[in-house]
PDB file of C-alpha atoms in Angstrom:
ATOM      1  CA  MET A 238       0.094   0.000  -0.054  1.00  0.00           C
ATOM      2  CA  THR A 239       1.408   3.335  -0.915  1.00  0.00           C
ATOM      3  CA  VAL A 240       1.464   6.359   1.216  1.00  0.00           C
ATOM      4  CA  GLU A 241      -1.275   8.063  -0.900  1.00  0.00           C
ATOM      5  CA  ALA A 242      -3.632   5.037  -0.535  1.00  0.00           C
ATOM      6  CA  PHE A 243      -4.368   5.798   3.142  1.00  0.00           C
ATOM      7  CA  ALA A 244      -6.749   8.654   2.193  1.00  0.00           C
ATOM      8  CA  ASP A 245      -9.209   5.899   1.095  1.00  0.00           C
ATOM      9  CA  VAL A 246      -9.120   3.429   3.998  1.00  0.00           C
ATOM     10  CA  GLY A 247     -11.306   3.248   7.180  1.00  0.00           C
ATOM     11  CA  HIS A 248     -11.256   2.049  10.687  1.00  0.00           C
ATOM     12  CA  GLY A 249     -11.213  -1.683   9.716  1.00  0.00           C
ATOM     13  CA  VAL A 250      -7.790  -1.501   8.037  1.00  0.00           C
ATOM     14  CA  PHE A 251      -5.972  -0.572  11.293  1.00  0.00           C
ATOM     15  CA  GLU A 252      -5.452  -2.537  14.493  1.00  0.00           C
ATOM     16  CA  VAL A 253      -4.045  -1.119  17.704  1.00  0.00           C
ATOM     17  CA  GLU A 254      -1.984  -3.176  20.293  1.00  0.00           C
ATOM     18  CA  TYR A 255      -1.950  -1.648  23.708  1.00  0.00           C
ATOM     19  CA  VAL A 256      -1.503  -2.624  27.385  1.00  0.00           C
ATOM     20  CA  GLY A 257      -4.757  -2.048  29.484  1.00  0.00           C
ATOM     21  CA  ALA A 258      -4.976  -0.814  32.961  1.00  0.00           C
ATOM     22  CA  ASP A 259      -5.047  -4.439  34.118  1.00  0.00           C
ATOM     23  CA  ARG A 260      -1.645  -4.980  32.489  1.00  0.00           C
ATOM     24  CA  VAL A 261      -3.176  -7.376  29.953  1.00  0.00           C
ATOM     25  CA  ARG A 262      -1.885  -6.769  26.265  1.00  0.00           C
ATOM     26  CA  ARG A 263      -4.663  -6.374  23.647  1.00  0.00           C
ATOM     27  CA  ARG A 264      -4.871  -6.058  19.900  1.00  0.00           C
ATOM     28  CA  GLU A 265      -8.118  -4.668  18.642  1.00  0.00           C
ATOM     29  CA  PRO A 266      -9.590  -2.742  15.714  1.00  0.00           C
ATOM     30  CA  LEU A 267      -9.213   1.013  15.846  1.00  0.00           C
ATOM     31  CA  SER A 268     -13.035   1.304  16.030  1.00  0.00           C
ATOM     32  CA  ALA A 269     -13.001  -0.494  19.348  1.00  0.00           C
ATOM     33  CA  VAL A 270     -10.269   1.430  21.037  1.00  0.00           C
ATOM     34  CA  TRP A 271     -10.402   5.061  19.842  1.00  0.00           C
ATOM     35  CA  THR A 272     -12.062   6.187  23.108  1.00  0.00           C
ATOM     36  CA  GLU A 273      -9.469   4.623  25.411  1.00  0.00           C
ATOM     37  CA  ARG A 274      -7.655   7.131  27.750  1.00  0.00           C
ATOM     38  CA  PHE A 275      -4.129   6.020  26.453  1.00  0.00           C
ATOM     39  CA  GLU A 276      -2.536   8.615  28.522  1.00  0.00           C
ATOM     40  CA  THR A 277      -3.417   6.811  31.668  1.00  0.00           C
ATOM     41  CA  LEU A 278      -2.297   3.399  30.508  1.00  0.00           C
ATOM     42  CA  PRO A 279       1.278   1.661  30.572  1.00  0.00           C
ATOM     43  CA  PRO A 280       3.521   1.929  27.461  1.00  0.00           C
ATOM     44  CA  VAL A 281       3.150  -0.811  25.020  1.00  0.00           C
ATOM     45  CA  ARG A 282       6.890  -1.598  24.924  1.00  0.00           C
ATOM     46  CA  LYS A 283      10.027  -0.850  26.994  1.00  0.00           C
ATOM     47  CA  VAL A 284      12.782   1.250  25.592  1.00  0.00           C
ATOM     48  CA  ARG A 285      16.082  -0.594  25.886  1.00  0.00           C
ATOM     49  CA  ALA A 286      19.655   0.596  25.347  1.00  0.00           C
ATOM     50  CA  TYR A 287      21.816  -1.493  22.942  1.00  0.00           C
ATOM     51  CA  GLY A 288      25.408  -1.425  21.832  1.00  0.00           C
ATOM     52  CA  GLY A 289      26.276   0.954  18.972  1.00  0.00           C
ATOM     53  CA  GLN A 290      23.038   2.962  19.112  1.00  0.00           C
ATOM     54  CA  ARG A 291      23.372   6.449  17.785  1.00  0.00           C
ATOM     55  CA  SER A 292      21.068   8.134  20.400  1.00  0.00           C
ATOM     56  CA  VAL A 293      20.971   8.238  24.065  1.00  0.00           C
ATOM     57  CA  THR A 294      18.140   6.344  25.969  1.00  0.00           C
ATOM     58  CA  ARG A 295      16.966   8.146  29.159  1.00  0.00           C
ATOM     59  CA  ASP A 296      13.765   8.614  31.008  1.00  0.00           C
ATOM     60  CA  TYR A 297      12.076  11.980  31.562  1.00  0.00           C
ATOM     61  CA  TRP A 298      10.279  12.599  34.850  1.00  0.00           C
ATOM     62  CA  SER A 299       6.903  14.268  33.960  1.00  0.00           C
ATOM     63  CA  THR A 300       5.698  16.716  36.546  1.00  0.00           C
ATOM     64  CA  THR A 301       2.243  16.583  34.902  1.00  0.00           C
ATOM     65  CA  MET A 302       1.980  12.790  35.299  1.00  0.00           C
ATOM     66  CA  ARG A 303       4.272  12.250  38.284  1.00  0.00           C
ATOM     67  CA  ARG A 304       5.970   9.327  36.611  1.00  0.00           C
ATOM     68  CA  ALA A 305       8.879   8.617  34.159  1.00  0.00           C
ATOM     69  CA  LEU A 306       8.480   8.658  30.406  1.00  0.00           C
ATOM     70  CA  ALA A 307      10.776   6.493  28.395  1.00  0.00           C
ATOM     71  CA  CYS A 308      12.508   8.386  25.665  1.00  0.00           C
ATOM     72  CA  GLU A 309      14.858   7.024  22.892  1.00  0.00           C
ATOM     73  CA  SER A 310      16.808  10.071  22.186  1.00  0.00           C
ATOM     74  CA  ARG A 311      17.752  13.490  23.636  1.00  0.00           C
ATOM     75  CA  LEU A 312      15.459  15.018  21.102  1.00  0.00           C
ATOM     76  CA  GLU A 313      12.538  12.894  22.364  1.00  0.00           C
ATOM     77  CA  ARG A 314      13.304  13.840  25.922  1.00  0.00           C
ATOM     78  CA  ASP A 315      13.346  17.514  24.976  1.00  0.00           C
ATOM     79  CA  HIS A 316       9.918  17.238  23.223  1.00  0.00           C
ATOM     80  CA  ALA A 317       8.585  15.343  26.311  1.00  0.00           C
ATOM     81  CA  MET A 318       9.686  18.370  28.337  1.00  0.00           C
ATOM     82  CA  LEU A 319       7.902  20.806  26.080  1.00  0.00           C
ATOM     83  CA  MET A 320       4.793  18.837  26.253  1.00  0.00           C
ATOM     84  CA  ASP A 321       5.254  18.757  30.018  1.00  0.00           C
ATOM     85  CA  PHE A 322       5.517  22.518  30.059  1.00  0.00           C
ATOM     86  CA  ASP A 323       2.429  23.153  27.995  1.00  0.00           C
ATOM     87  CA  PRO A 324      -0.425  23.932  30.526  1.00  0.00           C
ATOM     88  CA  GLN A 325      -2.956  22.633  28.008  1.00  0.00           C
ATOM     89  CA  VAL A 326      -1.433  19.067  28.100  1.00  0.00           C
ATOM     90  CA  THR A 327      -3.262  17.229  30.988  1.00  0.00           C
ATOM     91  CA  GLY A 328      -2.129  13.737  30.373  1.00  0.00           C
ATOM     92  CA  LEU A 329       0.847  12.347  28.612  1.00  0.00           C
ATOM     93  CA  VAL A 330       2.429   8.866  27.936  1.00  0.00           C
ATOM     94  CA  SER A 331       5.379   7.613  25.801  1.00  0.00           C
ATOM     95  CA  GLN A 332       5.179   4.417  23.493  1.00  0.00           C
ATOM     96  CA  PRO A 333       1.472   4.489  23.988  1.00  0.00           C
ATOM     97  CA  PHE A 334       0.441   1.793  21.397  1.00  0.00           C
ATOM     98  CA  ARG A 335       1.458  -0.163  18.286  1.00  0.00           C
ATOM     99  CA  LEU A 336      -0.490   0.375  15.023  1.00  0.00           C
ATOM    100  CA  PHE A 337      -0.805  -2.241  12.475  1.00  0.00           C
ATOM    101  CA  TRP A 338      -1.896  -1.832   8.770  1.00  0.00           C
ATOM    102  CA  PRO A 339      -1.712  -3.939   5.572  1.00  0.00           C
ATOM    103  CA  THR A 340       0.926  -3.563   2.829  1.00  0.00           C
ATOM    104  CA  ARG A 341       2.127  -5.607  -0.036  1.00  0.00           C
ATOM    105  CA  ARG A 342       4.841  -6.736   2.381  1.00  0.00           C
ATOM    106  CA  GLY A 343       2.241  -7.856   4.900  1.00  0.00           C
ATOM    107  CA  ARG A 344       0.946  -6.117   8.046  1.00  0.00           C
ATOM    108  CA  LEU A 345       3.407  -3.427   9.128  1.00  0.00           C
ATOM    109  CA  GLY A 346       3.618  -1.945  12.652  1.00  0.00           C
ATOM    110  CA  HIS A 347       4.581   1.493  14.131  1.00  0.00           C
ATOM    111  CA  VAL A 348       4.844   2.726  17.814  1.00  0.00           C
ATOM    112  CA  PRO A 349       4.290   6.520  17.979  1.00  0.00           C
ATOM    113  CA  ASP A 350       6.611   8.269  20.347  1.00  0.00           C
ATOM    114  CA  PHE A 351       3.894   9.937  22.507  1.00  0.00           C
ATOM    115  CA  PHE A 352       0.323  10.389  23.123  1.00  0.00           C
ATOM    116  CA  PHE A 353      -1.111  13.218  25.035  1.00  0.00           C
ATOM    117  CA  ARG A 354      -4.609  14.682  26.084  1.00  0.00           C
ATOM    118  CA  LEU A 355      -5.333  18.370  25.885  1.00  0.00           C
ATOM    119  CA  ALA A 356      -7.510  20.156  28.490  1.00  0.00           C
ATOM    120  CA  ASP A 357     -10.444  20.249  26.056  1.00  0.00           C
ATOM    121  CA  GLY A 358     -10.280  16.423  25.710  1.00  0.00           C
ATOM    122  CA  THR A 359      -8.493  16.142  22.341  1.00  0.00           C
ATOM    123  CA  GLY A 360      -5.952  13.275  22.030  1.00  0.00           C
ATOM    124  CA  THR A 361      -2.867  14.030  20.137  1.00  0.00           C
ATOM    125  CA  VAL A 362      -0.178  11.552  18.742  1.00  0.00           C
ATOM    126  CA  VAL A 363       3.321  12.823  18.401  1.00  0.00           C
ATOM    127  CA  ASP A 364       6.196  11.339  16.357  1.00  0.00           C
ATOM    128  CA  VAL A 365       9.678  12.772  16.807  1.00  0.00           C
ATOM    129  CA  ARG A 366      11.896  12.862  13.727  1.00  0.00           C
ATOM    130  CA  PRO A 367      14.006  15.641  12.081  1.00  0.00           C
ATOM    131  CA  ASP A 368      13.203  16.323   8.577  1.00  0.00           C
ATOM    132  CA  ASP A 369      16.502  15.125   7.219  1.00  0.00           C
ATOM    133  CA  ARG A 370      16.136  11.717   8.897  1.00  0.00           C
ATOM    134  CA  ILE A 371      12.776  10.663   7.368  1.00  0.00           C
ATOM    135  CA  GLU A 372      13.190   7.748   4.999  1.00  0.00           C
ATOM    136  CA  LEU A 373      10.503   6.045   2.841  1.00  0.00           C
ATOM    137  CA  ASP A 374       9.523   3.650   5.582  1.00  0.00           C
ATOM    138  CA  ASP A 375       9.300   6.384   8.024  1.00  0.00           C
ATOM    139  CA  ALA A 376       7.002   8.543   5.619  1.00  0.00           C
ATOM    140  CA  GLU A 377       4.668   5.453   5.189  1.00  0.00           C
ATOM    141  CA  ALA A 378       4.502   5.020   8.972  1.00  0.00           C
ATOM    142  CA  PHE A 379       3.793   8.740   9.570  1.00  0.00           C
ATOM    143  CA  ALA A 380       1.076   8.733   6.782  1.00  0.00           C
ATOM    144  CA  ALA A 381      -0.573   5.644   8.376  1.00  0.00           C
ATOM    145  CA  THR A 382      -0.439   7.238  11.824  1.00  0.00           C
ATOM    146  CA  GLU A 383      -1.962  10.535  10.497  1.00  0.00           C
ATOM    147  CA  ARG A 384      -4.831   8.693   8.891  1.00  0.00           C
ATOM    148  CA  VAL A 385      -5.536   6.811  12.185  1.00  0.00           C
ATOM    149  CA  CYS A 386      -5.727  10.135  13.824  1.00  0.00           C
ATOM    150  CA  GLU A 387      -8.197  11.446  11.277  1.00  0.00           C
ATOM    151  CA  LEU A 388     -10.376   8.439  11.784  1.00  0.00           C
ATOM    152  CA  ALA A 389     -10.194   8.485  15.642  1.00  0.00           C
ATOM    153  CA  GLY A 390     -10.690  12.281  15.929  1.00  0.00           C
ATOM    154  CA  TRP A 391      -7.109  12.905  17.295  1.00  0.00           C
ATOM    155  CA  LEU A 392      -4.509  15.350  16.190  1.00  0.00           C
ATOM    156  CA  PHE A 393      -1.161  14.260  14.724  1.00  0.00           C
ATOM    157  CA  ARG A 394       2.148  16.028  15.075  1.00  0.00           C
ATOM    158  CA  ARG A 395       5.361  15.062  13.519  1.00  0.00           C
ATOM    159  CA  VAL A 396       8.039  17.270  15.392  1.00  0.00           C
ATOM    160  CA  GLY A 397      11.733  17.772  14.664  1.00  0.00           C
ATOM    161  CA  MET A 398      14.415  20.104  15.855  1.00  0.00           C
ATOM    162  CA  ILE A 399      13.605  22.640  18.544  1.00  0.00           C
ATOM    163  CA  SER A 400      14.566  26.326  18.642  1.00  0.00           C
ATOM    164  CA  PRO A 401      17.573  26.973  20.878  1.00  0.00           C
ATOM    165  CA  VAL A 402      16.042  29.863  22.559  1.00  0.00           C
ATOM    166  CA  LEU A 403      12.805  27.895  23.446  1.00  0.00           C
ATOM    167  CA  LEU A 404      14.902  24.878  24.550  1.00  0.00           C
ATOM    168  CA  ALA A 405      17.162  27.025  26.792  1.00  0.00           C
ATOM    169  CA  ASN A 406      14.151  28.843  28.433  1.00  0.00           C
ATOM    170  CA  VAL A 407      12.223  25.650  29.056  1.00  0.00           C
ATOM    171  CA  ARG A 408      15.264  23.701  30.338  1.00  0.00           C
ATOM    172  CA  TRP A 409      15.891  26.605  32.746  1.00  0.00           C
ATOM    173  CA  LEU A 410      12.264  26.510  34.078  1.00  0.00           C
ATOM    174  CA  ARG A 411      12.296  22.795  34.330  1.00  0.00           C
ATOM    175  CA  GLY A 412      14.953  22.969  36.883  1.00  0.00           C
ATOM    176  CA  TYR A 413      12.358  24.787  39.222  1.00  0.00           C
ATOM    177  CA  GLY A 414       9.582  22.277  38.561  1.00  0.00           C
ATOM    178  CA  HIS A 415      10.233  20.254  41.746  1.00  0.00           C
ATOM    179  CA  PRO A 416       7.671  20.711  44.567  1.00  0.00           C
ATOM    180  CA  ARG A 417      10.545  21.918  46.776  1.00  0.00           C
ATOM    181  CA  CYS A 418      10.242  25.292  44.915  1.00  0.00           C
ATOM    182  CA  TRP A 419       6.638  25.702  45.927  1.00  0.00           C
ATOM    183  CA  GLN A 420       5.806  28.191  48.737  1.00  0.00           C
ATOM    184  CA  GLN A 421       2.144  29.047  48.880  1.00  0.00           C
ATOM    185  CA  GLU A 422       2.539  32.300  50.735  1.00  0.00           C
ATOM    186  CA  THR A 423       5.206  33.565  48.397  1.00  0.00           C
ATOM    187  CA  ALA A 424       3.314  32.268  45.260  1.00  0.00           C
ATOM    188  CA  GLY A 425       0.348  34.365  46.451  1.00  0.00           C
ATOM    189  CA  ARG A 426       2.414  37.477  46.634  1.00  0.00           C
ATOM    190  CA  LEU A 427       3.879  36.801  43.184  1.00  0.00           C
ATOM    191  CA  LEU A 428       0.502  36.145  41.468  1.00  0.00           C
ATOM    192  CA  GLU A 429      -0.647  39.576  43.013  1.00  0.00           C
ATOM    193  CA  ALA A 430       2.540  41.324  41.960  1.00  0.00           C
ATOM    194  CA  PHE A 431       2.168  40.222  38.376  1.00  0.00           C
ATOM    195  CA  GLY A 432      -1.465  41.075  37.987  1.00  0.00           C
ATOM    196  CA  GLU A 433      -0.209  43.646  35.591  1.00  0.00           C
ATOM    197  CA  PRO A 434       2.717  42.892  33.201  1.00  0.00           C
ATOM    198  CA  ARG A 435       6.087  43.877  34.702  1.00  0.00           C
ATOM    199  CA  PRO A 436       9.762  42.948  34.460  1.00  0.00           C
ATOM    200  CA  LEU A 437      10.775  39.756  36.038  1.00  0.00           C
ATOM    201  CA  PHE A 438      13.168  41.161  38.639  1.00  0.00           C
ATOM    202  CA  ALA A 439      10.812  44.104  39.426  1.00  0.00           C
ATOM    203  CA  GLY A 440       8.062  41.695  40.186  1.00  0.00           C
ATOM    204  CA  ALA A 441      10.123  39.429  42.233  1.00  0.00           C
ATOM    205  CA  GLU A 442      11.319  42.404  44.448  1.00  0.00           C
ATOM    206  CA  ALA A 443       7.803  43.508  44.838  1.00  0.00           C
ATOM    207  CA  ALA A 444       6.975  40.126  46.416  1.00  0.00           C
ATOM    208  CA  GLY A 445       9.824  40.072  48.810  1.00  0.00           C
ATOM    209  CA  ASP A 446      13.556  39.242  48.902  1.00  0.00           C
ATOM    210  CA  ARG A 447      14.580  38.561  45.383  1.00  0.00           C
ATOM    211  CA  VAL A 448      16.903  35.751  46.055  1.00  0.00           C
ATOM    212  CA  ALA A 449      14.293  33.890  48.072  1.00  0.00           C
ATOM    213  CA  VAL A 450      11.445  34.708  45.722  1.00  0.00           C
ATOM    214  CA  LEU A 451      13.024  33.707  42.432  1.00  0.00           C
ATOM    215  CA  PRO A 452      12.721  29.877  42.795  1.00  0.00           C
ATOM    216  CA  VAL A 453       8.952  30.251  43.428  1.00  0.00           C
ATOM    217  CA  LEU A 454       8.636  32.752  40.477  1.00  0.00           C
ATOM    218  CA  TYR A 455      10.418  30.256  38.175  1.00  0.00           C
ATOM    219  CA  HIS A 456       8.090  27.420  39.550  1.00  0.00           C
ATOM    220  CA  LEU A 457       5.007  29.316  38.729  1.00  0.00           C
ATOM    221  CA  LEU A 458       6.430  30.038  35.199  1.00  0.00           C
ATOM    222  CA  TRP A 459       6.973  26.303  34.719  1.00  0.00           C
ATOM    223  CA  ARG A 460       3.498  25.342  35.806  1.00  0.00           C
ATOM    224  CA  GLY A 461       1.789  28.111  33.674  1.00  0.00           C
ATOM    225  CA  ALA A 462       0.346  30.311  36.569  1.00  0.00           C
ATOM    226  CA  LEU A 463       2.750  33.049  35.213  1.00  0.00           C
ATOM    227  CA  VAL A 464       3.674  33.517  31.546  1.00  0.00           C
ATOM    228  CA  THR A 465       6.445  35.194  29.654  1.00  0.00           C
ATOM    229  CA  GLU A 466       7.825  35.054  26.136  1.00  0.00           C
ATOM    230  CA  VAL A 467       9.912  31.857  25.856  1.00  0.00           C
ATOM    231  CA  GLU A 468      10.220  31.326  22.078  1.00  0.00           C
ATOM    232  CA  SER A 469      11.924  34.554  20.761  1.00  0.00           C
ATOM    233  CA  GLN A 470      14.052  35.821  23.498  1.00  0.00           C
ATOM    234  CA  VAL A 471      16.196  34.356  26.247  1.00  0.00           C
ATOM    235  CA  MET A 472      14.679  35.093  29.714  1.00  0.00           C
ATOM    236  CA  GLY A 473      16.417  37.756  31.694  1.00  0.00           C
ATOM    237  CA  PRO A 474      15.878  40.224  34.531  1.00  0.00           C
ATOM    238  CA  ASN A 475      13.707  42.640  32.203  1.00  0.00           C
ATOM    239  CA  CYS A 476      11.591  40.060  30.382  1.00  0.00           C
ATOM    240  CA  MET A 477       7.911  40.902  30.890  1.00  0.00           C
ATOM    241  CA  VAL A 478       5.930  38.457  33.094  1.00  0.00           C
ATOM    242  CA  ARG A 479       2.153  38.446  33.740  1.00  0.00           C
ATOM    243  CA  ARG A 480      -0.319  36.395  35.647  1.00  0.00           C
ATOM    244  CA  SER A 481      -1.980  33.765  33.298  1.00  0.00           C
ATOM    245  CA  GLY A 482      -5.276  33.544  34.889  1.00  0.00           C
ATOM    246  CA  THR A 483      -4.842  29.741  35.296  1.00  0.00           C
ATOM    247  CA  GLY A 484      -5.090  28.579  38.770  1.00  0.00           C
ATOM    248  CA  VAL A 485      -2.312  26.590  40.391  1.00  0.00           C
ATOM    249  CA  GLU A 486      -2.905  24.019  43.103  1.00  0.00           C
ATOM    250  CA  PRO A 487      -0.519  23.425  45.945  1.00  0.00           C
ATOM    251  CA  TRP A 488       1.687  20.290  45.565  1.00  0.00           C
TER     252      TRP A 488
END
């Protein structure tokens, strides 16, 4: 089956293998599983290191899910961090399921890198692959996955390299994502201080001693209660910060 042929196929062509909440492995038609909350289920496979591999295998600890996500490369781990940073992402899992579809070579399979759930309930499937590393088999797998998402009512994203500025900013904030950086009284003062946009250091100083306040400020930026521009400029003392209007629960 060519990549173009997927436009004409329906639910019956695709099968989904996944591990249920009871830890039982199942393989069912797409039509029987598209409502599953895959973000709450175990991964369908384990990521294992092997000799001579080109990338680094390392888990990412998700503050959204309070569990580790298995990643097969640094790039996957960085994208897991960006999804973890996105306040609209309410659930996230790596290696969510294995898709099967027919070709002239038999039934082929593909395990997407991530599945996440948005606050509005929309499911999203993510494959991580830079543009210059997509071969013909990859293109077919991504086309099949995109068709599955169309049929299931999910979104599909194929993502690649990340802007260095965005990556640097989010990595910095991720360092303050731990619950030890949460102080409820200080957080309240910061949310009040940034009720109107103001420079980062000025708002910190309005809420108390800057050195003591900054870890809580960065924690609130990580959790989305405060927002600033992270894509086009490196964060600094004068970057403008404001309250997002999104509530933040104590840890």
